[in-house]
Coordinates of C-alpha atoms in Angstrom, one line a residue:
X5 CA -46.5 77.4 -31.3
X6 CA -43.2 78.9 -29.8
X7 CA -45.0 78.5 -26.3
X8 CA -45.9 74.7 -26.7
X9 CA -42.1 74.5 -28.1
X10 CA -40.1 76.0 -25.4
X11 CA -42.6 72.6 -23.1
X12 CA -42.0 70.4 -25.3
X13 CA -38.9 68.3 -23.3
X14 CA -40.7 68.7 -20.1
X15 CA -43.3 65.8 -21.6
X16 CA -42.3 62.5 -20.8
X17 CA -42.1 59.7 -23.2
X18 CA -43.1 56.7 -22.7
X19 CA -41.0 53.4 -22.4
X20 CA -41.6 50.1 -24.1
X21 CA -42.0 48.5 -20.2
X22 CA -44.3 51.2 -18.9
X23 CA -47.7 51.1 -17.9
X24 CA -50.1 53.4 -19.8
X25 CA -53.3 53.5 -17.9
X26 CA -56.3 55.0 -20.1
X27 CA -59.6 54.5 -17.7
X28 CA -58.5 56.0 -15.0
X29 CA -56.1 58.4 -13.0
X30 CA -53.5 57.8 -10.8
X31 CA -55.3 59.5 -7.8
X32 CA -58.9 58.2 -8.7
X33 CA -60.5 55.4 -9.7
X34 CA -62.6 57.6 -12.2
X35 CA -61.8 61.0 -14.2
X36 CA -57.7 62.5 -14.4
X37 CA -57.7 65.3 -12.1
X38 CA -55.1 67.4 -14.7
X39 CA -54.8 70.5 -12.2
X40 CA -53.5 68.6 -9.5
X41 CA -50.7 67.5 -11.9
X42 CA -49.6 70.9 -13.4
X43 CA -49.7 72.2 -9.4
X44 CA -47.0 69.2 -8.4
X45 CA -44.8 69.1 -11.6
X46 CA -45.6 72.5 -13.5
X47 CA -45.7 70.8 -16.8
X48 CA -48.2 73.0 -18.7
X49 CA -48.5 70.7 -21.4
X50 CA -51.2 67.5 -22.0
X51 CA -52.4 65.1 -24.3
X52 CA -56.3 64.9 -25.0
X53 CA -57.0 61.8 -26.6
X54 CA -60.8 62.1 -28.8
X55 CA -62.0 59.4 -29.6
X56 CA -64.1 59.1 -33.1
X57 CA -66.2 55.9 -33.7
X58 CA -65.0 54.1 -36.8
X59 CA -67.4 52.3 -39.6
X60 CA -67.6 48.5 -39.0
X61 CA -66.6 46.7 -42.5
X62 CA -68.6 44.4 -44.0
X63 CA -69.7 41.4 -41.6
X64 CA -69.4 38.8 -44.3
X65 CA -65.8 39.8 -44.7
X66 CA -65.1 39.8 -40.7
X67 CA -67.8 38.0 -38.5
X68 CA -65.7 38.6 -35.2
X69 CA -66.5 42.0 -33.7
X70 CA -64.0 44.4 -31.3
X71 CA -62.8 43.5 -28.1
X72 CA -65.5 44.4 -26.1
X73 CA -65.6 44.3 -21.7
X74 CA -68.2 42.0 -20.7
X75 CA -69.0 40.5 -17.8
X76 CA -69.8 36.5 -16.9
X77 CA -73.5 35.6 -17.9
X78 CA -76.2 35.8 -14.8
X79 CA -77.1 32.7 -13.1
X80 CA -80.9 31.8 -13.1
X81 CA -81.1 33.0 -9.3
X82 CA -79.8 36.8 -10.3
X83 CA -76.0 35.7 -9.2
X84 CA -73.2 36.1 -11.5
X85 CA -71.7 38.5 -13.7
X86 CA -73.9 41.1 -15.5
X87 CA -74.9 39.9 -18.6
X88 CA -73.3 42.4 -20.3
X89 CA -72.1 39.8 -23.5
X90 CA -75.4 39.1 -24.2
X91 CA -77.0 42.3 -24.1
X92 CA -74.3 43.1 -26.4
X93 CA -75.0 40.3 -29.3
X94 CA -78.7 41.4 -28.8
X95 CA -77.8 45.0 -29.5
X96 CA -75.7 44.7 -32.1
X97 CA -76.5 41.1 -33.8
X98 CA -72.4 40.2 -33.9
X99 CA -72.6 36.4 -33.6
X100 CA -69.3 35.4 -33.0
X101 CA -66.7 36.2 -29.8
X102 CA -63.6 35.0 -29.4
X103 CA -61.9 34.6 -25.5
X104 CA -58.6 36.6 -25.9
X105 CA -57.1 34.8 -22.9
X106 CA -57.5 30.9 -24.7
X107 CA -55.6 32.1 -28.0
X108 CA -52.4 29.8 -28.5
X109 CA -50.0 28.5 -31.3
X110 CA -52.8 26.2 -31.5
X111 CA -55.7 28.5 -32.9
X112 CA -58.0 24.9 -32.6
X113 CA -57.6 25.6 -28.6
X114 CA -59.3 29.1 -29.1
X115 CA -62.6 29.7 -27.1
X116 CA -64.9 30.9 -30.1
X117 CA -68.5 31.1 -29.1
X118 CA -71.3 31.5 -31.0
X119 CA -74.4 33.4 -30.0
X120 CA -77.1 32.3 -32.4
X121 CA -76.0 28.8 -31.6
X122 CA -75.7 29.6 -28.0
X123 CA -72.4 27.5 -28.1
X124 CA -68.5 26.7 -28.2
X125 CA -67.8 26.9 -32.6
X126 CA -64.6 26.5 -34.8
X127 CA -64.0 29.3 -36.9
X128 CA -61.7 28.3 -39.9
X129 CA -60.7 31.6 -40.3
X130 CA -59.7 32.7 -37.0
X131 CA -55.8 33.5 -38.2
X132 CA -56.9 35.7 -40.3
X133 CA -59.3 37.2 -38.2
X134 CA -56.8 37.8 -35.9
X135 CA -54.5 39.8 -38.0
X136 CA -57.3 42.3 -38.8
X137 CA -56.8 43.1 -35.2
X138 CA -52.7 43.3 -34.8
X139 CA -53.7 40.0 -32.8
X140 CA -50.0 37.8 -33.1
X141 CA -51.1 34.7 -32.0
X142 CA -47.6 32.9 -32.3
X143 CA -46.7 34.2 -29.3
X144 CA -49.8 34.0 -26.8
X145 CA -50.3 31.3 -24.0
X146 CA -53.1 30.3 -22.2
X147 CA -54.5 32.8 -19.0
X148 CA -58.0 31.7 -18.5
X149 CA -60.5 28.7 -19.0
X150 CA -62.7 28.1 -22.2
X151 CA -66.6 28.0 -21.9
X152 CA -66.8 24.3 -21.4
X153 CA -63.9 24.3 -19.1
X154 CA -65.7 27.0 -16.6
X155 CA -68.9 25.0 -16.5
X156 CA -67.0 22.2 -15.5
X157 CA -65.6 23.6 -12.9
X158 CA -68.7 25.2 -11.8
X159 CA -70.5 22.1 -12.1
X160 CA -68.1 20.3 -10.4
X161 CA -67.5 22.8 -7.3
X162 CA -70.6 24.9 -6.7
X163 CA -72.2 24.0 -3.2
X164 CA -75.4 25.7 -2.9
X165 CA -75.2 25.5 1.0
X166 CA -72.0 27.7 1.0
X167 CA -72.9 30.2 -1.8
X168 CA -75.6 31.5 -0.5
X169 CA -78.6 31.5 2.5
X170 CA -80.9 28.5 2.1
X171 CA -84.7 30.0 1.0
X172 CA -83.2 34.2 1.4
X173 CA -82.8 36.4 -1.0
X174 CA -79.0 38.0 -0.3
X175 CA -80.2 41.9 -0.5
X176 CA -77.7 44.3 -1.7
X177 CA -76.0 47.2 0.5
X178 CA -75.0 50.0 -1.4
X179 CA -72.9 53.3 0.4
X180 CA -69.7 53.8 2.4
X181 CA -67.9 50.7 3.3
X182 CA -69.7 48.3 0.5
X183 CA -68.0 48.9 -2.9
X184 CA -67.0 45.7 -4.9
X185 CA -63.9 45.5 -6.8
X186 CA -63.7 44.2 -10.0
X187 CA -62.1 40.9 -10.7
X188 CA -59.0 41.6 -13.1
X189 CA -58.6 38.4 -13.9
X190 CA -58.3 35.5 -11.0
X191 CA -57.7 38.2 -8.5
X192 CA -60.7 37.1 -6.0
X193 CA -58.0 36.6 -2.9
X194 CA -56.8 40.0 -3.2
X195 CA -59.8 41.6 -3.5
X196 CA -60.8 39.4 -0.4
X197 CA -57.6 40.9 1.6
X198 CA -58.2 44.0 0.7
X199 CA -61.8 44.5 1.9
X200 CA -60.8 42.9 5.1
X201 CA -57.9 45.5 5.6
X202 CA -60.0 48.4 4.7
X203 CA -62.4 47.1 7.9
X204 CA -59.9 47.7 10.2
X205 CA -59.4 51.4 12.3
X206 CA -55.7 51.6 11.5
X207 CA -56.2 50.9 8.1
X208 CA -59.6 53.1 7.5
X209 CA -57.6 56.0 9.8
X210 CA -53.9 56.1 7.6
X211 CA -55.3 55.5 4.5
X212 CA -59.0 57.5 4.3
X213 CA -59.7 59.4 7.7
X214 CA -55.8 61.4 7.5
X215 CA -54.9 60.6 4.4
X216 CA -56.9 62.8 1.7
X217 CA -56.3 62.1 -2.0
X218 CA -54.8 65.6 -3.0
X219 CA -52.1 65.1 -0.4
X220 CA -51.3 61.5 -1.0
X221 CA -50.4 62.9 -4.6
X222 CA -48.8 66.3 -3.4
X223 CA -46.3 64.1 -1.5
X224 CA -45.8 61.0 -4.3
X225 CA -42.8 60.6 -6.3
X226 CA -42.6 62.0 -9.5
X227 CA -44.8 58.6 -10.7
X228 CA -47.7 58.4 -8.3
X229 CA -48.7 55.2 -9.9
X230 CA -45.5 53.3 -9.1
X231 CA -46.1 54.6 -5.0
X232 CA -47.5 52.3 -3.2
X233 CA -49.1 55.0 -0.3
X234 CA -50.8 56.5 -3.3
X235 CA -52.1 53.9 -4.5
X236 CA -53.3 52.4 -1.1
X237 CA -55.0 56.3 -0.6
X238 CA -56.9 56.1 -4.0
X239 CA -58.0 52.2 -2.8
X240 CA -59.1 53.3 0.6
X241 CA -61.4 56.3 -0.8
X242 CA -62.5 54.3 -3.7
X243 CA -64.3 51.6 -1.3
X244 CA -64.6 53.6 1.9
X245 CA -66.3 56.9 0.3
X246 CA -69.4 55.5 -1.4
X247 CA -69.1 57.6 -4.8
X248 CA -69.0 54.1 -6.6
X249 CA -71.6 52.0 -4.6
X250 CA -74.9 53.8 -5.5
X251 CA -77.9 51.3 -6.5
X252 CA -78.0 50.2 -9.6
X253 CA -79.9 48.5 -11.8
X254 CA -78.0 46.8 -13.6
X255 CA -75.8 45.6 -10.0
X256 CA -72.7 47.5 -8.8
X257 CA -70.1 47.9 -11.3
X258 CA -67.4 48.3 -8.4
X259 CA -64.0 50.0 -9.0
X260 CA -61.1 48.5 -10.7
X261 CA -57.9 48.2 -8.8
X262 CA -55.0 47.9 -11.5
X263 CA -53.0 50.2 -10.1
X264 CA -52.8 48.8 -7.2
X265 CA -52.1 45.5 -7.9
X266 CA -49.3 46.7 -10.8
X267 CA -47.6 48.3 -7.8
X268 CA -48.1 45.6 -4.9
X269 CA -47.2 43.1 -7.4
X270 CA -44.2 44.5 -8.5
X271 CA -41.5 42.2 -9.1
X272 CA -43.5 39.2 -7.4
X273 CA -43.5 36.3 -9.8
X274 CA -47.0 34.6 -8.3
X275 CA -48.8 38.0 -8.0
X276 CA -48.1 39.8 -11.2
X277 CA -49.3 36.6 -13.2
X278 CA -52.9 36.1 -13.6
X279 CA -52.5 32.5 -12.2
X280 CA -55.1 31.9 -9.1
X281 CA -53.0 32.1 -5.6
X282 CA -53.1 31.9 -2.0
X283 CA -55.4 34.8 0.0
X284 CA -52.9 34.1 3.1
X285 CA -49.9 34.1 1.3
X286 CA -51.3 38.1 -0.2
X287 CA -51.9 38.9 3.4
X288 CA -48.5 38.6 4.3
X289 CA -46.7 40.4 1.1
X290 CA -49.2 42.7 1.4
X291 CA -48.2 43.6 5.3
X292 CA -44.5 43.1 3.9
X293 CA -45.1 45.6 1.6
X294 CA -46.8 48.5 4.1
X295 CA -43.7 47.6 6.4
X296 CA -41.3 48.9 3.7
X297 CA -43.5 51.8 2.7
X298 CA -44.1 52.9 6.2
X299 CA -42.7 52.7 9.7
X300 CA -44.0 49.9 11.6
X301 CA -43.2 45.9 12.4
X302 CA -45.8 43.7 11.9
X303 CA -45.1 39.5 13.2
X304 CA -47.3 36.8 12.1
X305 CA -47.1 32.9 12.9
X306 CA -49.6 31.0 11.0
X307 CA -51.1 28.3 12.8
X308 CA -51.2 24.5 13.2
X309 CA -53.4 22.1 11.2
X310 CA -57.4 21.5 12.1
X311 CA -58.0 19.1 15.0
X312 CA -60.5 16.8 13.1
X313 CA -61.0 14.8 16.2
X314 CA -62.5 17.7 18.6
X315 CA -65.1 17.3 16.1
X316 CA -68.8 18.4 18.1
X317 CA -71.2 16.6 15.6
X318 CA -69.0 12.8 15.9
X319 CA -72.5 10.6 15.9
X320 CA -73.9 12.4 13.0
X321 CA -70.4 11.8 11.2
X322 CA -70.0 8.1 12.1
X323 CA -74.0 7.6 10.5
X324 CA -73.1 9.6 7.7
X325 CA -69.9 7.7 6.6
X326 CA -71.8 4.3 7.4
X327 CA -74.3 5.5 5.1
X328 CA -71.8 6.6 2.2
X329 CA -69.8 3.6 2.7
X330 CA -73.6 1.3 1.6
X331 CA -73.8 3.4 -1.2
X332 CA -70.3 3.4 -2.4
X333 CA -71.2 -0.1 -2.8
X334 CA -74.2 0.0 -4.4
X335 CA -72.4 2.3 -7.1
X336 CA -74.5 5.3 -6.3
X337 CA -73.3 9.0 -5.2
X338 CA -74.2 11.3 -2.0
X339 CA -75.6 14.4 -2.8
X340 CA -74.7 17.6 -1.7
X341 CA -77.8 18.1 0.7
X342 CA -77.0 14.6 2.3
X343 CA -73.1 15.7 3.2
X344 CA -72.3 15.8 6.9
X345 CA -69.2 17.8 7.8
X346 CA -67.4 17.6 10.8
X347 CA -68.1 20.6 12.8
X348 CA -65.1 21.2 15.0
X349 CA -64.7 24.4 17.1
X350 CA -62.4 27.6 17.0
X351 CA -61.9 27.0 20.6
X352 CA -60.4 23.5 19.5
X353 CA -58.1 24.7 17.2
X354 CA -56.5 27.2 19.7
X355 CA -55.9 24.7 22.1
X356 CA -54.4 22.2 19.6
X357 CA -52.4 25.3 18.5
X358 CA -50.9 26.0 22.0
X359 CA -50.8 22.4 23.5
X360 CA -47.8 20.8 24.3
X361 CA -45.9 19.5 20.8
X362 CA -43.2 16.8 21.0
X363 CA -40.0 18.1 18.6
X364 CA -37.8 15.3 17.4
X365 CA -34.1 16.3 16.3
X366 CA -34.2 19.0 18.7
X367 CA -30.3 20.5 18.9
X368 CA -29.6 21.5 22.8
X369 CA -27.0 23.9 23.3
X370 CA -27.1 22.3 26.7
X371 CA -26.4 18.5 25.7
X372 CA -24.4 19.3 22.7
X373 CA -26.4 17.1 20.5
X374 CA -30.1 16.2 19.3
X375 CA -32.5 15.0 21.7
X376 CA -36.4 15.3 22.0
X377 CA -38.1 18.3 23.0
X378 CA -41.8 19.8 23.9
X379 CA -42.7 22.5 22.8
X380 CA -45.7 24.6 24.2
X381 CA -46.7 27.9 22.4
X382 CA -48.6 30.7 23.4
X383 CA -49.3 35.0 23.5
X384 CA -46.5 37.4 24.7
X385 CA -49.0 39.7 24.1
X386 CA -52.3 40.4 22.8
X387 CA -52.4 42.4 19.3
X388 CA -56.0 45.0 18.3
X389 CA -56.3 42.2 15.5
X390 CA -55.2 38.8 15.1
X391 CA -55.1 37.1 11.6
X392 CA -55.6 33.0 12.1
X393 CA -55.1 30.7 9.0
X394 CA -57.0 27.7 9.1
X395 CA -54.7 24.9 7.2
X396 CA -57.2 22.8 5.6
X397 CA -55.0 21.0 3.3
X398 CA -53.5 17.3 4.2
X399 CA -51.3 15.1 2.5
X400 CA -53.3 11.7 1.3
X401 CA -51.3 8.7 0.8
X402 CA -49.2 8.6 -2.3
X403 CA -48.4 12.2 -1.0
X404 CA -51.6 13.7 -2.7
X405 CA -52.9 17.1 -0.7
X406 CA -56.6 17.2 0.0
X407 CA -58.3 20.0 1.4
X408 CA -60.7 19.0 4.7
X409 CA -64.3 19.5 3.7
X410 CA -64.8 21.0 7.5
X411 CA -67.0 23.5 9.1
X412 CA -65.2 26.1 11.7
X413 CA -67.7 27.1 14.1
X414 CA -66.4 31.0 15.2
X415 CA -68.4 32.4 18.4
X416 CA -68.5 36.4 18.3
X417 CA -66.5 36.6 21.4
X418 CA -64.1 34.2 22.3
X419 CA -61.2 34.5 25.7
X420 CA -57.8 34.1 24.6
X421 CA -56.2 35.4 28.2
X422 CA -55.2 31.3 29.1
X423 CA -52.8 31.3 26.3
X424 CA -50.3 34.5 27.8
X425 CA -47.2 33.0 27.7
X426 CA -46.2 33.4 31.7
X427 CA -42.3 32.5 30.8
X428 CA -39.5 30.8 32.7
X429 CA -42.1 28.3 34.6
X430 CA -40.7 27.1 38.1
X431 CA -38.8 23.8 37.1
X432 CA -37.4 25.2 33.8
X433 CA -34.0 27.0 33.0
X434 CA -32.7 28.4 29.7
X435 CA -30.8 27.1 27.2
X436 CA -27.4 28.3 27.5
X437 CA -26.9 31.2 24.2
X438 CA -23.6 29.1 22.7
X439 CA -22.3 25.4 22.8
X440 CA -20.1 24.4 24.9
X441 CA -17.7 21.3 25.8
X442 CA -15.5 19.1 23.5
X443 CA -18.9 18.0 21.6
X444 CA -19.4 19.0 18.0
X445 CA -21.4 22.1 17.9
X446 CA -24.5 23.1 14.7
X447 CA -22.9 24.3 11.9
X448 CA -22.7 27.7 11.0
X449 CA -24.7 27.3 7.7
X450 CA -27.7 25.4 7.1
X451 CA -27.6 21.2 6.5
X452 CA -30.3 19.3 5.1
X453 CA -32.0 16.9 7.0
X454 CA -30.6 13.4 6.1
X455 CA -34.1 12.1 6.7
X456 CA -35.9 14.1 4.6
X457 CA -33.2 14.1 1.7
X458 CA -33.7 10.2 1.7
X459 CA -37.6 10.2 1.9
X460 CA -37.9 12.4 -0.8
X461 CA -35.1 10.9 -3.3
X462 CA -36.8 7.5 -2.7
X463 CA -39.8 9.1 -4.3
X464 CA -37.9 10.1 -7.6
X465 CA -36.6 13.4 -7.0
X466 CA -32.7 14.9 -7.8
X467 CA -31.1 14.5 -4.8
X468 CA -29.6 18.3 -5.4
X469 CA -33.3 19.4 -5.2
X470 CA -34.6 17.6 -1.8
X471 CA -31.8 19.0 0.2
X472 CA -32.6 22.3 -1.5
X473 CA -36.3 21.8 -0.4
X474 CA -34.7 20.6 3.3
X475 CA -32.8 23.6 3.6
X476 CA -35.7 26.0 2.1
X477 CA -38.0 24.7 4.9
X478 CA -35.2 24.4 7.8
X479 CA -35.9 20.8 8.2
X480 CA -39.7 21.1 9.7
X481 CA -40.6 17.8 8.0
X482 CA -41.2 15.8 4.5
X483 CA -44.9 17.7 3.8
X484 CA -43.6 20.9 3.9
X485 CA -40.4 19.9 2.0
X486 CA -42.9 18.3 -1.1
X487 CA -44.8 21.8 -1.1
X488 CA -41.8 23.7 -1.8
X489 CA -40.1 21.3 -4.3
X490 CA -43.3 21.1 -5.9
X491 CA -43.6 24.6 -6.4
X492 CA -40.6 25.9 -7.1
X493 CA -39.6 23.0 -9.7
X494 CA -39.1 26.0 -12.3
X495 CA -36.9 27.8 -10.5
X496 CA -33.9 28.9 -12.9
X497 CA -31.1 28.5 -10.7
X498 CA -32.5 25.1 -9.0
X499 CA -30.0 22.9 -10.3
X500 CA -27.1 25.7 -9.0
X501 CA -25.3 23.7 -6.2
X502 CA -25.6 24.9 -3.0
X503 CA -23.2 27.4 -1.4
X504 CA -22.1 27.7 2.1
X505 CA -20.2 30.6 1.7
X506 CA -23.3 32.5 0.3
X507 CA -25.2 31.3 3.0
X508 CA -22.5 32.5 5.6
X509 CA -22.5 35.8 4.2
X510 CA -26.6 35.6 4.7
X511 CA -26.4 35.7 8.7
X512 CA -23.6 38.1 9.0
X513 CA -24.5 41.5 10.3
X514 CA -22.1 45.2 9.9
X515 CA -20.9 45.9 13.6
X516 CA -21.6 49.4 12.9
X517 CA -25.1 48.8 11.8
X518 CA -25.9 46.9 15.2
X519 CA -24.6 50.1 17.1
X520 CA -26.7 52.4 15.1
X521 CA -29.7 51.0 15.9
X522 CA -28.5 50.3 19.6
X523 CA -28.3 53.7 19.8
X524 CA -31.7 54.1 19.2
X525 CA -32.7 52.7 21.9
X526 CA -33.1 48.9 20.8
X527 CA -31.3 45.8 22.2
X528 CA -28.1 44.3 20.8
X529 CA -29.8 41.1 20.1
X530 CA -33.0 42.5 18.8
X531 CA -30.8 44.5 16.2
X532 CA -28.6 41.6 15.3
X533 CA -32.0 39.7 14.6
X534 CA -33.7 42.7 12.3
X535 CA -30.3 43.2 10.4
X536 CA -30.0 39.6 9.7
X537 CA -33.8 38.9 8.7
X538 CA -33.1 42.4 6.6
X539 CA -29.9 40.9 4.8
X540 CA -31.4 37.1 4.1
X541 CA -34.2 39.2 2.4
X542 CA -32.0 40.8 0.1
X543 CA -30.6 37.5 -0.1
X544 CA -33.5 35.7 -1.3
X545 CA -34.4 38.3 -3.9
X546 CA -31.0 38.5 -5.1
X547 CA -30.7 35.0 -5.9
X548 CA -34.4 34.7 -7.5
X549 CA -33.7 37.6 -10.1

């Protein structure tokens, strides 16, 4: 007993805000590996937890049974989740289950589903069912969709084209390279991203080829599960090993990544919640986040919108919409088989993306003033991978978006080497760096676009907010102005006024932090530029706390 005493303040304790992980380790995805630990912090002393199975009371008294992890029900052609619920009532007889994530103040909201009844119930009890569990429902909010909400959805959205192969059976590929992960809980775009990254060489070689799990942890902070290289090391050899994609009969079970997405998430609003959210919008955090973590600049420019009328399959589009527009009138619907989509090329897209573009409002430093300019974009040079976004959503009239129902026809191969950007062109001259002349130069903080202020006041909104949303988007136009009012409506400090001075103190750089990294070998403008996109990010996050 002396011995465990003399340990005792070596064990840490935890704090109401931390994380305690019980199913698995902060180097794997299965089993703690406790040596590994007592060889990086010499802590001899651990906590075992046994578990003993308690007696279930009476069912009359408590109909609702344990939490119990359970996948969605399998669809009739074998897709789906596992089943796992229903083998359970079968098993065990427990008619009742209650969806944790659709408890509210309003307990008549709650998602209880009955099994014999093979349907959404009201239990009249719940409340007090819910205290036999330490369940306070006072204080819950709505994370996920009942029963008869999902199989809306589903009804409404499932395509059978796009699921799956017409007439094939999809066969499943078990080993190295081919383990799922398990959905957490709308986490399908990061789960998407990440399978993606961990097909790429530079990925597979830092994280899984050099990178071995006992190091990744030898070299960790004193909280492995808070390091993000850790946790990108016990990702990589959790998919890329094949020790949790053998066959199955039951399906894979994958690995679950909540450690990683605790730490990638950390202190992002959008991707700590369990609310659905952009795959694009993940890339980039997530190559934001590797930056930090690791030496390395990564650039990314997402591209222009879908050029509808490069459309290869026009005559079959024109017939179809003849044909929908007869039924519309005859009050009857087009089914899914009978839906023609525009079929428009990757090659199309490219070329719309580095075509000329006419930019009104343009400020020359040459005139002094705002005239019209083209603009013409194209490679500098040519990256191992490139990352395209295709922007399928539009703005209808009313200002309602829509996402294109279109198909993207990708060759294997396709030649890029006509869109190097060849420079200063014989003709054209650069602007001059500064203004000059009697004229009234830019100012030296951002000003909202009087346009797009006006356009978007006329539609209702505080007038504070739209030159907020102007600012936010440096003027590109009215859509992308909408998108971030609309989103960031919430925001705590969006009725603050807007301040030039802490927008001055945004773009000003330290001298002596330029002429460090001069020294280094870069360029005095390339350092001003990566010390004042450094600073507005501090910015940003400063004023969002």
């Amino acid at each position: 007993m002396d011995l465990l005493r003399s340990h005792l303040h070596k064990v840490r304790i935890p704090e109401p805000t931390d994380r305690i992980h019980t199913d698995e380790s902060a180097s794997h995805s299965d089993t703690p590996h406790v040596a590994w630990n007592y060889e990086k912090t010499g802590n001899p002393v651990y906590l075992h937890i046994v578990q003993r199975p308690k007696p279930e009371p009476d069912e009359a008294d408590r109909p609702l049974k344990k939490a119990h992890p359970t996948g969605h029900r399998r669809l009739w052609d074998g897709s789906g989740g596992n089943n796992h619920a229903i083998e359970h009532y079968e098993q065990t007889k427990y008619p009742l289950a209650v969806k944790l994530g659709t408890i509210t103040a309003d307990l008549e909201a709650a998602d209880v589903f009955s099994y014999p009844e093979d349907d959404s119930v009201e239990d009249p009890l719940l409340a007090q069912h819910l205290s036999h569990f330490g369940i306070d429902f006072s204080s819950l909010r709505k994370t996920e969709m009942t029963t008869a909400e999902r199989e809306l959805d589903h009804n409404t959205n499932f395509d059978w084209n796009r699921i799956q192969e017409s007439g094939k059976d999809a066969e499943p590929l078990y080993g190295p390279g081919y383990t799922g992960l398990v959905n957490l809980g709308n986490s399908c775009y990061m789960a998407s991203v990440m399978q993606v990254m961990f097909s790429t060489h530079p990925f597979i070689s830092r994280y899984f080829e050099k990178q071995s799990l006992k190091a990744a942890f030898a070299t960790s902070p004193a909280d492995p599960t808070l390091d993000l290289n850790m946790q990108m090391t016990k990702l990589a050899h959790g998919m890329l090993s094949g020790k949790y994609s053998v066959p199955n009969k039951e399906g894979q079970e994958g690995i679950c990544p909540r450690m990683f997405k605790t730490v990638i998430a950390a202190k992002h609003p959008e991707f700590s919640s369990m609310r659905q959210q952009d795959a694009l919008d993940f890339f980039l955090h997530l190559i934001d986040q590797v930056d930090q973590a690791n030496p390395g600049n990564h650039e990314l420019n997402p591209f222009t919108g879908i050029p509808l009328h490069e459309a290869t399959n026009k005559e079959q589009l024109k017939v179809f919409h003849e044909k929908k527009a007869a039924m519309d009138l005859d009050g009857k619907e087009v089914s899914n088989e009978e839906i023609v989509r525009p079929r428009v090329p990757l090659e199309a897209c490219l070329a719309s993306f580095s075509g000329a573009e006419e930019v009104p409002d343009f400020y020359s430093t040459a005139l002094n003033s705002k005239t019209t300019a083209i603009k013409t974009a194209g490679f500098k040079t040519f990256p191992d991978y490139l990352v395209l976004q295709m922007r399928k959503f539009v703005m209808e009239a009313g200002w309602v978006p829509k996402k294109l129902d279109v198909y993207i026809d990708v060759p294997d191969t396709i030649d890029i080497s006509h869109m190097r950007s060849k420079g200063v062109q014989p003709g054209e001259e650069l602007l001059p760096e500064g203004a000059s002349g009697d004229n009234k130069a830019e100012p030296a903080y951002p000003v909202a676009s009087e346009d797009i202020v006006s356009q978007l006041a006329s539609m209702g909104f505080n007038y504070l907010h739209c030159q907020k949303a102007a600012i936010s988007t440096s003027n590109t136009g009215v859509e992308e102005a909408m998108n971030w009012l609309l989103s960031h409506m919430d925001d705590p400090d969006i009725d603050d006024p807007i301040s030039k001075d802490s927008w001055a103190a945004e773009h000003t750089v330290d001298d002596a932090s330029v002429q460090t990294l001069v020294s280094f070998g870069f360029q005095e403008d390339v350092a001003r530029k990566a010390l004042i996109a450094s600073v507005r990010i501090f910015f940003y996050d400063s004023i969002h706390r």
